[in-house]
């Protein structure tokens, strides 16, 4: 099987730095059932092409105990699929990780790229290939390969000739291929477990959660192993990268089988509407998932997204199509910012658990003391519910950056203390499907200023 990647970015040979493969040197790598070869058919300043040629040994396939490949004669040596993805990982490990020690500035540069796979396994045909690659910014040419050109009446095979063109970071191009080639394949050759789901989440970070067909990709990549697929989809939803097109359900107690992130958005939106808010702060807005929901609500006249991360704000800025009512501001939530005072409502959605507990008094002062909006909404994971995530090890948090995850009693105690100290009333609401023993997956506190109630 063969894959080529070509760039015309000048000097095109910089591709060799990103791939960590010198254009003047051919290299070979041993795989579990064959060999992978990397070489450059052309390498000039105007145009450079790298080729990955994978030779599969059918005998080694059988000896390796493949899950369903028990025949010595099969398509593995000829059609790109899960083995090609394995070769990508083996050959371009450092490039897939987004590292380039010699020329680090190249990692974030978008290159004009052309990728070709002459024979690609595509379960579902060319239509599915378009569905998976086009939302990622690729122009796709996928031509069905006939079963036999001499007998056109036999129809087309499940293979396509693939050509992708677009301007992408090389690391993103490799990651797209690494995930989508196995997703298109109908016969993955390796065991699917939680480690494979975690690998999918790592390589898909930044693009998979926002893909309109992420459920299809996840199901196919993980071979529809339901517990593992559910684990992966839950983690994707927790990333809060649900596309804006996913309509938020407007209810304080959502009960539809929607992603938890969508249910959070709907609960927050309902509470903001009930409070009559018009000028809203999204504190810790990240990449703008909630901002995209809020901008669709015409009653909000001004929406301010605040985050400490400049890169997160840059992502939010690119994702927001209409910014006429939205302001993005870089600021730390533990520092008092008088410019945030005077707003009707503030939302801290899945934010406080990313702050060290000893810094929470500073956050309390900045939000409830200085900004002091009429309404404050805070959502955070319910630690008691973690037992229902089958592949979340006991004692581990839902996200690597969480500093803590509170039980319902711990959250109630914190919220009650803040309300008492800062002149607010507070009520607690569940978000997501409740367990009789463990409660909801997300807990939300709605703080209402007593000053406003008196007025």
XYZ file of C-alpha atoms in Angstrom:
455
model
C 0.000 0.000 0.000
C 1.169 3.519 -0.774
C 0.591 7.030 0.583
C 2.234 10.199 -0.714
C 2.266 13.737 0.682
C 3.324 16.650 -1.525
C 3.846 20.330 -0.765
C 4.667 23.319 -2.970
C 5.445 25.633 -0.090
C 8.861 27.225 -0.743
C 11.288 25.829 0.245
C 9.297 22.624 -0.052
C 12.091 20.516 1.428
C 11.218 21.947 4.879
C 8.747 19.078 4.896
C 11.690 16.870 5.835
C 12.220 18.833 9.077
C 8.594 18.328 10.154
C 8.592 14.628 9.307
C 12.077 14.036 10.754
C 13.022 12.198 7.553
C 15.848 13.520 5.380
C 14.881 13.920 1.685
C 18.197 12.404 0.567
C 17.894 9.257 2.650
C 15.561 6.262 2.222
C 14.637 4.511 5.469
C 12.921 1.243 6.399
C 11.015 0.332 9.569
C 9.926 -3.050 10.865
C 6.235 -3.520 11.592
C 4.502 -6.411 13.336
C 3.534 -7.930 9.982
C 5.844 -6.390 7.427
C 7.948 -3.332 6.667
C 7.413 0.356 6.004
C 9.690 2.341 3.680
C 9.996 6.131 3.510
C 11.588 7.909 0.562
C 11.256 11.107 -1.471
C 10.417 10.666 -5.196
C 11.024 14.412 -5.618
C 12.717 16.935 -3.376
C 13.219 20.459 -4.716
C 12.586 23.923 -3.320
C 9.462 24.315 -5.460
C 7.948 20.866 -4.850
C 8.638 18.022 -2.439
C 6.931 14.632 -2.119
C 7.366 12.057 0.606
C 6.173 8.498 0.019
C 5.231 5.877 2.594
C 5.287 2.373 1.106
C 4.059 -0.452 3.338
C 4.792 -4.087 2.569
C 2.587 -6.528 4.470
C 3.573 -10.169 4.849
C 0.366 -12.289 4.737
C 2.069 -15.121 6.622
C 3.013 -12.776 9.461
C -0.581 -11.557 9.547
C -1.796 -15.031 10.375
C 1.016 -15.694 12.849
C 0.260 -12.396 14.554
C -3.213 -13.592 15.527
C -5.263 -10.935 13.744
C -8.803 -10.731 15.074
C -10.478 -11.670 11.793
C -7.756 -11.979 9.169
C -7.387 -15.730 9.128
C -6.746 -16.092 5.416
C -3.329 -16.000 3.825
C -4.834 -14.224 0.830
C -6.374 -10.840 1.603
C -6.284 -7.188 0.607
C -3.936 -5.959 3.337
C -0.807 -5.596 1.211
C -2.685 -3.539 -1.383
C -5.349 -1.287 0.147
C -4.765 1.454 2.674
C -6.511 1.007 6.029
C -5.687 0.316 9.652
C -2.238 -1.083 8.813
C -1.384 2.109 6.974
C -2.353 4.078 10.097
C -0.082 1.850 12.199
C 2.752 2.538 9.764
C 2.112 6.293 10.049
C 2.493 6.043 13.811
C 5.628 3.903 13.598
C 7.364 6.071 11.024
C 6.208 9.578 11.963
C 5.928 9.313 15.759
C 7.591 12.649 16.496
C 5.687 14.462 13.746
C 2.367 13.101 15.063
C 3.272 14.500 18.477
C 3.722 17.952 16.926
C 7.409 18.251 17.784
C 10.200 19.636 15.631
C 13.340 20.398 17.621
C 15.365 21.854 14.730
C 12.636 24.091 13.287
C 9.896 24.441 15.931
C 8.331 27.420 14.146
C 7.292 25.136 11.272
C 4.921 23.082 13.443
C 2.219 25.782 13.537
C 2.619 26.806 9.888
C -0.045 25.665 7.430
C 1.425 24.070 4.283
C -0.305 23.619 0.925
C -0.625 19.840 0.817
C -1.698 17.139 -1.592
C -2.173 13.627 -0.218
C -2.762 10.572 -2.386
C -3.712 7.004 -1.516
C -4.131 5.076 -4.801
C -6.146 2.292 -3.175
C -8.030 3.005 0.040
C -10.448 0.769 1.895
C -13.644 2.797 2.227
C -16.595 1.122 3.865
C -19.558 3.062 2.497
C -17.706 4.239 -0.601
C -16.751 7.709 -1.787
C -19.701 9.379 -0.062
C -18.404 8.472 3.390
C -14.883 9.622 2.471
C -16.295 13.062 1.614
C -18.277 13.154 4.897
C -15.221 12.450 6.996
C -12.565 14.633 5.363
C -14.410 17.680 3.977
C -15.464 19.164 7.364
C -11.764 19.299 8.253
C -11.018 21.670 5.381
C -9.899 19.166 2.764
C -10.944 19.186 -0.875
C -11.698 15.556 -1.619
C -11.482 13.503 -4.778
C -12.550 9.913 -4.148
C -12.985 7.762 -7.235
C -14.499 4.307 -6.872
C -12.301 1.482 -8.169
C -14.213 -1.112 -10.233
C -14.083 -4.759 -9.213
C -12.663 -5.551 -12.651
C -12.272 -3.009 -15.479
C -12.816 -5.838 -17.956
C -16.240 -6.568 -16.490
C -17.922 -3.216 -15.658
C -21.221 -5.015 -15.045
C -19.732 -6.379 -11.825
C -19.851 -2.869 -10.374
C -17.492 -1.056 -8.036
C -15.353 -2.480 -5.256
C -15.229 -1.076 -1.727
C -11.961 0.660 -2.607
C -11.434 4.229 -3.784
C -8.544 6.214 -5.152
C -8.134 9.164 -2.781
C -6.717 12.636 -3.401
C -6.848 15.293 -0.680
C -5.814 18.904 -1.210
C -5.797 21.741 1.276
C -3.733 24.072 3.402
C -3.119 22.401 6.741
C -0.525 21.999 9.428
C 1.399 18.812 8.697
C 0.703 17.484 12.202
C -3.034 17.951 11.634
C -2.871 16.175 8.276
C -1.134 13.191 9.875
C -3.617 13.070 12.737
C -6.591 13.222 10.370
C -5.188 10.280 8.433
C -4.275 8.353 11.566
C -7.879 8.442 12.819
C -9.892 8.408 9.615
C -8.066 5.616 7.747
C -9.040 3.030 10.402
C -12.523 4.584 10.619
C -12.978 3.927 6.905
C -11.537 0.427 7.191
C -14.008 -2.394 7.663
C -11.649 -4.851 9.317
C -9.289 -3.437 11.941
C -6.579 -5.870 12.859
C -5.841 -5.008 16.481
C -7.617 -5.338 19.799
C -9.919 -2.494 20.845
C -9.771 -1.494 24.500
C -9.788 1.655 26.607
C -6.205 2.438 25.604
C -7.392 2.682 22.001
C -10.156 5.078 23.055
C -7.644 7.225 24.952
C -5.400 7.216 21.892
C -8.329 8.404 19.761
C -9.020 11.242 22.204
C -5.364 12.325 22.220
C -4.915 12.316 18.456
C -8.381 13.796 17.883
C -7.859 16.641 20.339
C -8.836 19.978 18.844
C -10.814 18.645 15.862
C -12.744 15.451 16.574
C -15.163 16.874 19.169
C -16.273 19.546 16.697
C -16.620 17.194 13.729
C -20.283 16.874 12.595
C -19.815 13.102 12.232
C -17.787 12.511 15.371
C -20.168 9.770 16.523
C -19.768 7.916 13.221
C -15.973 8.263 13.408
C -15.849 7.144 17.040
C -18.121 4.159 16.425
C -16.103 3.005 13.437
C -12.695 3.617 14.961
C -13.668 1.654 18.075
C -15.537 -1.024 16.102
C -18.840 -0.168 17.780
C -17.712 -1.611 21.122
C -20.538 0.086 23.003
C -18.984 0.622 26.471
C -15.764 1.957 24.959
C -17.612 4.127 22.432
C -19.771 5.570 25.228
C -16.655 6.342 27.250
C -15.041 8.150 24.303
C -18.172 10.111 23.376
C -18.648 11.184 26.989
C -15.074 12.448 27.132
C -15.592 14.323 23.862
C -18.723 15.941 25.237
C -16.844 16.895 28.393
C -14.429 18.835 26.180
C -17.305 21.247 25.508
C -16.443 21.334 21.821
C -19.983 20.530 20.715
C -20.668 22.340 17.433
C -22.903 25.405 17.580
C -25.349 23.656 15.257
C -26.206 21.245 18.085
C -29.307 22.954 19.477
C -29.232 23.452 23.245
C -32.241 22.017 25.049
C -33.788 24.850 27.069
C -34.789 23.296 30.374
C -33.320 23.354 33.868
C -33.608 19.572 34.067
C -32.803 18.129 30.641
C -33.925 14.550 30.185
C -33.263 13.827 26.531
C -30.376 11.523 25.566
C -28.176 14.384 24.422
C -24.463 14.915 25.041
C -23.874 16.240 28.544
C -22.254 19.391 27.152
C -25.450 20.193 25.211
C -27.514 19.643 28.343
C -25.239 22.012 30.277
C -25.632 24.644 27.575
C -29.401 24.279 27.706
C -29.538 24.511 31.496
C -27.347 27.632 31.505
C -29.399 29.224 28.743
C -32.651 28.497 30.577
C -31.335 30.007 33.809
C -30.100 33.144 32.007
C -33.481 33.585 30.347
C -35.278 33.116 33.673
C -33.041 35.806 35.206
C -33.887 38.248 32.407
C -30.202 38.763 31.664
C -29.229 40.913 28.689
C -25.522 41.606 29.278
C -23.679 38.366 30.040
C -20.130 37.368 31.051
C -18.778 33.924 30.074
C -15.912 33.613 32.540
C -13.422 30.939 31.488
C -14.916 30.779 28.004
C -12.156 28.561 26.571
C -12.596 27.903 22.861
C -16.038 29.526 22.778
C -18.418 26.543 22.935
C -20.922 28.349 25.167
C -20.386 31.668 23.353
C -21.633 30.049 20.141
C -24.824 29.019 21.935
C -25.330 32.408 23.592
C -24.867 34.365 20.366
C -27.935 32.613 18.928
C -30.113 34.104 21.690
C -31.350 37.540 20.457
C -32.238 38.781 23.959
C -28.547 39.024 24.891
C -27.363 42.474 23.818
C -23.731 42.057 24.933
C -21.716 38.892 25.558
C -18.175 39.026 26.946
C -15.945 35.964 26.798
C -13.067 36.011 29.304
C -10.202 33.522 29.516
C -6.622 33.531 30.751
C -5.428 31.602 27.676
C -4.621 33.685 24.594
C -4.588 30.572 22.409
C -8.070 29.578 23.624
C -9.362 33.054 22.801
C -7.782 32.811 19.363
C -9.671 29.553 18.771
C -12.903 31.168 19.972
C -12.353 34.133 17.667
C -11.950 31.849 14.647
C -15.020 29.770 15.505
C -17.394 32.703 16.034
C -18.988 33.642 12.740
C -20.750 36.783 13.986
C -19.006 38.847 16.648
C -21.228 41.959 16.530
C -22.446 41.409 20.126
C -19.397 39.533 21.435
C -16.250 40.877 23.082
C -13.273 38.633 23.875
C -11.018 39.615 26.754
C -7.896 38.025 28.230
C -7.905 38.026 32.018
C -7.340 35.691 34.958
C -10.466 34.965 36.989
C -8.537 35.115 40.257
C -7.654 38.793 39.714
C -10.153 41.593 40.314
C -11.114 43.353 37.080
C -13.363 46.425 37.625
C -14.170 46.526 33.884
C -16.288 43.398 34.398
C -18.610 45.140 36.876
C -22.179 46.078 35.985
C -23.241 43.019 33.980
C -26.537 41.241 34.493
C -25.109 37.734 34.735
C -21.878 35.759 34.803
C -21.402 32.107 33.887
C -18.577 29.890 35.145
C -19.303 26.657 33.290
C -16.922 23.832 34.261
C -14.354 26.390 35.426
C -13.861 26.302 39.213
C -12.481 22.737 39.182
C -9.556 24.015 37.075
C -8.561 26.440 39.866
C -6.433 25.371 42.833
C -8.667 25.239 45.910
C -6.483 27.713 47.782
C -7.140 30.239 44.974
C -10.930 29.966 45.208
C -11.227 32.855 47.728
C -9.483 35.093 45.183
C -11.922 33.926 42.479
C -14.817 34.540 44.875
C -13.639 38.094 45.502
C -13.103 38.838 41.809
C -16.468 37.450 40.671
C -18.859 38.060 43.589
C -17.117 41.029 45.199
C -15.797 43.135 42.296
C -17.758 42.112 39.200
C -20.837 41.395 41.375
C -23.413 40.651 38.657
C -27.084 40.194 39.620
C -26.912 36.488 38.707
C -23.995 34.058 38.794
C -24.217 30.520 37.360
C -21.600 27.931 38.337
C -21.471 24.359 37.009
C -18.985 21.691 38.065
C -18.682 17.880 37.889
C -20.338 15.785 40.587
C -17.599 13.466 41.866
C -20.152 10.951 43.152
C -21.315 10.308 39.585
C -17.846 9.283 38.374
C -18.540 5.653 39.267
C -20.943 5.513 36.304
C -18.147 6.170 33.797
C -17.107 2.586 33.165
C -13.555 3.304 32.059
C -12.754 6.064 34.537
C -10.463 4.549 37.129
C -11.446 5.018 40.751
C -9.882 8.135 42.217
C -9.133 9.707 38.830
C -10.651 12.984 37.660
C -12.596 13.392 34.437
C -9.998 15.755 33.014
C -6.235 15.859 33.498
C -6.338 19.588 34.357
C -8.932 19.289 37.140
C -7.558 20.333 40.527
C -10.507 18.796 42.379
C -13.956 17.308 41.807
C -16.537 17.846 44.545
C -19.330 15.731 45.908
C -22.795 17.274 46.149
C -22.281 18.078 49.826
C -18.918 19.758 49.179
C -20.398 21.886 46.398
C -23.425 22.762 48.558
C -21.132 23.840 51.386
C -18.967 26.013 49.132
C -21.929 27.614 47.373
C -23.713 28.298 50.648
C -20.630 29.929 52.118
C -20.143 32.181 49.092
C -23.804 33.200 49.119
C -23.705 34.037 52.839
C -20.493 36.055 52.591
C -21.391 37.953 49.416
C -25.079 38.776 49.858
C -26.578 36.254 47.459
C -29.278 33.618 47.622
C -28.386 30.292 46.016
C -30.261 27.263 44.708
C -28.748 24.058 43.401
C -29.964 22.331 40.243
C -29.044 19.016 38.597
C -27.825 18.804 35.002
C -28.034 15.512 33.147
C -29.657 12.166 33.986
C -29.802 11.628 37.757
C -28.822 8.478 39.565
C -30.794 7.741 42.735
C -27.588 7.049 44.633
C -25.081 9.342 42.918
C -27.122 12.303 41.723
C -26.510 14.056 38.361
C -23.241 14.092 36.382
C -23.120 17.914 36.600
C -24.268 20.154 39.430
C -25.229 23.809 38.945
C -25.553 26.649 41.452
C -27.695 29.688 40.605
C -26.713 32.709 42.726
C -29.095 35.689 42.862
C -28.094 38.992 44.457
C -30.192 39.971 47.473
C -29.634 43.639 46.634
C -31.501 43.154 43.387
C -34.316 41.342 45.212
C -34.727 44.257 47.675
C -34.706 46.830 44.841
